[in-house]
XYZ file of C-alpha atoms in Angstrom:
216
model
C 145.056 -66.743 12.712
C 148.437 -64.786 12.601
C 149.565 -62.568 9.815
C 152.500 -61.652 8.121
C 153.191 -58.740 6.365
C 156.134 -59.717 3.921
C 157.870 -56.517 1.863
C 160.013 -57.411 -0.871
C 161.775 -54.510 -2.294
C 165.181 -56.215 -4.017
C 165.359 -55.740 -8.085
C 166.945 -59.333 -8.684
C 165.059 -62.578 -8.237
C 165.583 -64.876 -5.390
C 168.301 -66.476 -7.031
C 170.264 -63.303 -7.172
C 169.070 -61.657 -4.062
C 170.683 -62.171 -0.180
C 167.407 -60.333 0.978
C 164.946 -62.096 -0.657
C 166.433 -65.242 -0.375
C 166.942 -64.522 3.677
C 163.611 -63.260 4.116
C 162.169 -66.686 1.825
C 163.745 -68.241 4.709
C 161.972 -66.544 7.556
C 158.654 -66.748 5.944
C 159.033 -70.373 5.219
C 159.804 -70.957 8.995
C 157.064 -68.923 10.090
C 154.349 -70.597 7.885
C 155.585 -73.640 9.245
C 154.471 -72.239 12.507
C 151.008 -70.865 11.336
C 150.392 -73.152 8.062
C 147.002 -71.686 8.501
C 147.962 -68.185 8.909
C 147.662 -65.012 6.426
C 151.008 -63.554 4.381
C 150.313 -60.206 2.896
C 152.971 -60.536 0.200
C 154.158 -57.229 -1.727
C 156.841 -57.089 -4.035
C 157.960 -53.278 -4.560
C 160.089 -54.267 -7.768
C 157.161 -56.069 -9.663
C 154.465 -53.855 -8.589
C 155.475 -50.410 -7.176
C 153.353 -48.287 -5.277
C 152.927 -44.951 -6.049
C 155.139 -42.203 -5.065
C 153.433 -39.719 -2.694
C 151.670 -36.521 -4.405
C 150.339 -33.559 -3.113
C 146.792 -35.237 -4.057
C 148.007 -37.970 -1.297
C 149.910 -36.265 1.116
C 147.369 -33.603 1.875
C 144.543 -35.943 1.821
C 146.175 -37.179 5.283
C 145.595 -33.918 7.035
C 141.996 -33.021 5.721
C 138.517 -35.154 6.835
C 137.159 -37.655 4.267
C 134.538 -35.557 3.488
C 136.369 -32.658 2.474
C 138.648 -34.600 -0.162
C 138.184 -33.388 -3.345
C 137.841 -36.437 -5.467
C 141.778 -36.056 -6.360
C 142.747 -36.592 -2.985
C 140.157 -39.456 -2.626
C 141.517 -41.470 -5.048
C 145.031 -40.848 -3.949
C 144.206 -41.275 -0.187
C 142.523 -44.634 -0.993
C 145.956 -46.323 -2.137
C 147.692 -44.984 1.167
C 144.744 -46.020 3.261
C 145.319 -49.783 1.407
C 148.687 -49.938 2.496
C 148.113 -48.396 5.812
C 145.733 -51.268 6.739
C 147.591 -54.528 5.625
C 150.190 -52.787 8.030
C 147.748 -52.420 10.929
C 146.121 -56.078 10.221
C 149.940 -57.033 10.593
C 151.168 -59.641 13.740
C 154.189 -58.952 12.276
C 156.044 -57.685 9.660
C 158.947 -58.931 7.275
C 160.824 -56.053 4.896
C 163.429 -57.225 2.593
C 165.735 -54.380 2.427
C 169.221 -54.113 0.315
C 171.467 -51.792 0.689
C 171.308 -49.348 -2.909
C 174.063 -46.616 -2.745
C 174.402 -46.492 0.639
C 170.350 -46.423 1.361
C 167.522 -48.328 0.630
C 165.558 -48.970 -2.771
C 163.374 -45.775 -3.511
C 160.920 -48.266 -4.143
C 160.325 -48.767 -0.341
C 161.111 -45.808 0.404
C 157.628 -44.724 -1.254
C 156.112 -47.987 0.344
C 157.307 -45.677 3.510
C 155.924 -42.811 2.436
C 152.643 -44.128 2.031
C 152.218 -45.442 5.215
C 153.871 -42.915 7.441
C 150.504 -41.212 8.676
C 150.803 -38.475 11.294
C 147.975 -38.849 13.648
C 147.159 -42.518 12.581
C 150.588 -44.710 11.994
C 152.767 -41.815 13.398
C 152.131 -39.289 16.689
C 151.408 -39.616 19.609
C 149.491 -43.231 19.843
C 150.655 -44.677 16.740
C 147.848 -47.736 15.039
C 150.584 -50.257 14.702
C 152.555 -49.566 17.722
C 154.651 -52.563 19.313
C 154.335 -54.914 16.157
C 157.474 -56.869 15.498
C 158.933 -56.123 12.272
C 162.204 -57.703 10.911
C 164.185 -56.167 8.497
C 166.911 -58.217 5.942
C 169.489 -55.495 5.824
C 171.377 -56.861 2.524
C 174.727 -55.234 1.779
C 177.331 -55.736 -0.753
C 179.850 -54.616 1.377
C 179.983 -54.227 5.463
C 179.354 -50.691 7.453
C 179.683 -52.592 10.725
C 181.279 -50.550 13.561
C 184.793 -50.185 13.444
C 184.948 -50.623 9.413
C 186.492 -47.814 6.942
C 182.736 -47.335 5.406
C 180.731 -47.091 8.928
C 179.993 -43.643 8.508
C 177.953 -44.728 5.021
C 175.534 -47.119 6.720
C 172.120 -45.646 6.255
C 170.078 -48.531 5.959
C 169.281 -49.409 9.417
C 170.046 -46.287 10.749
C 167.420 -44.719 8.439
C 165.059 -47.645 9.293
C 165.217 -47.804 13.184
C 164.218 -44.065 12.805
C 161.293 -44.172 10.803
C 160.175 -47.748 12.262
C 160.657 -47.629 15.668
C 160.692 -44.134 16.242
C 158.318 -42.412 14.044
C 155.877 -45.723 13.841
C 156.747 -47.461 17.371
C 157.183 -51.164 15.776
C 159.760 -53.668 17.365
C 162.377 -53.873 14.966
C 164.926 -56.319 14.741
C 167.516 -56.880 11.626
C 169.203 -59.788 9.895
C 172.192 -58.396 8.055
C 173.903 -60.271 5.259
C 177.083 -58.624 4.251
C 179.845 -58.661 1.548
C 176.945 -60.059 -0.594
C 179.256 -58.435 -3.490
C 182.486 -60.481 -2.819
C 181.614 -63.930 -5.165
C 181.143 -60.863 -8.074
C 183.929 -58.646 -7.206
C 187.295 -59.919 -7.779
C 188.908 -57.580 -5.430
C 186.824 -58.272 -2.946
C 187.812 -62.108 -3.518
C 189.642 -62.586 -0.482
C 186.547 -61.702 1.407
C 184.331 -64.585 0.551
C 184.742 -67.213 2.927
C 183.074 -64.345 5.278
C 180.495 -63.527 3.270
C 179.807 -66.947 2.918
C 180.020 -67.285 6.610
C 177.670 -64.247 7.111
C 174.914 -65.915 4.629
C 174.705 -68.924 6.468
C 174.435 -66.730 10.258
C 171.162 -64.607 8.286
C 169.515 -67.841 7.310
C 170.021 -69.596 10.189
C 168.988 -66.304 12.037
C 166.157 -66.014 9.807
C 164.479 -69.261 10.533
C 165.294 -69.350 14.359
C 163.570 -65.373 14.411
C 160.586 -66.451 12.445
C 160.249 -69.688 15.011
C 161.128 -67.848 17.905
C 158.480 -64.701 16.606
C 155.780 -66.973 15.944
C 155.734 -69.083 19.018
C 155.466 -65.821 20.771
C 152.635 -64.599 19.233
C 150.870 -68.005 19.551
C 151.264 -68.046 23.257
């Protein structure tokens, strides 16, 4: 049986939310694909994870043994997380654009898993899983725009997912998500509209395309 690891990490509901409501998409397709299958659903916004501590970080480098019971119960949350991500066939991360990065609430998701000598090194535990990321913007940073220089979403992101944990990323990007709410962005919404309907159609042709590939 497949499994999906689905990250939510957007502070408005689906209603309100190009990332959730893009990556709703892909995990509907997919579990049309393995109605059997597993989703691992976590939703940063309603339930955070804790930020890393000294209690948790240094727990990573010392043997279980040796943890005082501080860093046990620290390195037990990390070692939850760290798990659902190595159980993963794949892996879905709603991630908006907040002042020009991502939500500090997956950004400690991050932090948790990012384990040098398990996750991260030299033969990282999760290496090769597909992951696809809903890069939601309100505006666009694509090349050859005045704000390109600002995008650190997926730059960020191919770094610490590809390079640091060796998963195969892929992203759906929704832009101009501000434009219905901005009136001087009014002229601009026939493209986002345009560029909502490309991530949902992308979204359920990925999560198709993903999951017969893993079935085969």
């Amino acid at each position: 049986m497949a499994t999906l690891l689905h990250i939510d990490s957007s502070v408005f509901p689906a209603s309100a939310s190009a990332s959730r409501a893009v990556a709703e998409t892909f995990r509907k397709a997919w579990q049309e694909q393995h109605p059997e299958g597993t989703v691992i659903y976590r939703d940063l916004s309603a339930h955070p994870v804790p930020h890393i501590t000294a209690h948790a970080h240094t727990a990573g480098f010392a043997a279980p043994d040796a943890h005082t019971p501080e860093q046990a119960a620290a390195f037990a949350q990390r070692l939850e997380l760290i798990e659902e991500l190595e159980r993963a066939d794949a892996v879905l991360i709603g991630a908006p654009m907040y002042n020009y990065s991502i939500p500090s609430t997956l950004k400690a998701w991050l932090d948790n898993v990012i384990l040098h000598g398990r996750t991260a090194g030299e033969n990282p535990s999760a290496n090769g899983t597909p992951v696809t990321v809903v890069a939601s913007r309100g505006g666009s940073y694509a090349p050859g725009t005045p704000k390109e220089g600002y995008e650190y979403v997926q730059n960020y992101l191919t770094a610490i997912l590809a390079d640091m944990l060796a998963l195969d990323v892929d992203f759906i990007v929704p832009e101009l998500t501000a434009a219905p709410h901005n009136p001087a962005m009014a002229e601009l919404v026939p493209l986002f509209e345009t560029s909502r309907e490309r991530a949902l159609q992308d979204a359920a042709t990925k999560a198709k395309t993903l999951a017969e590939r893993l079935a085969a």
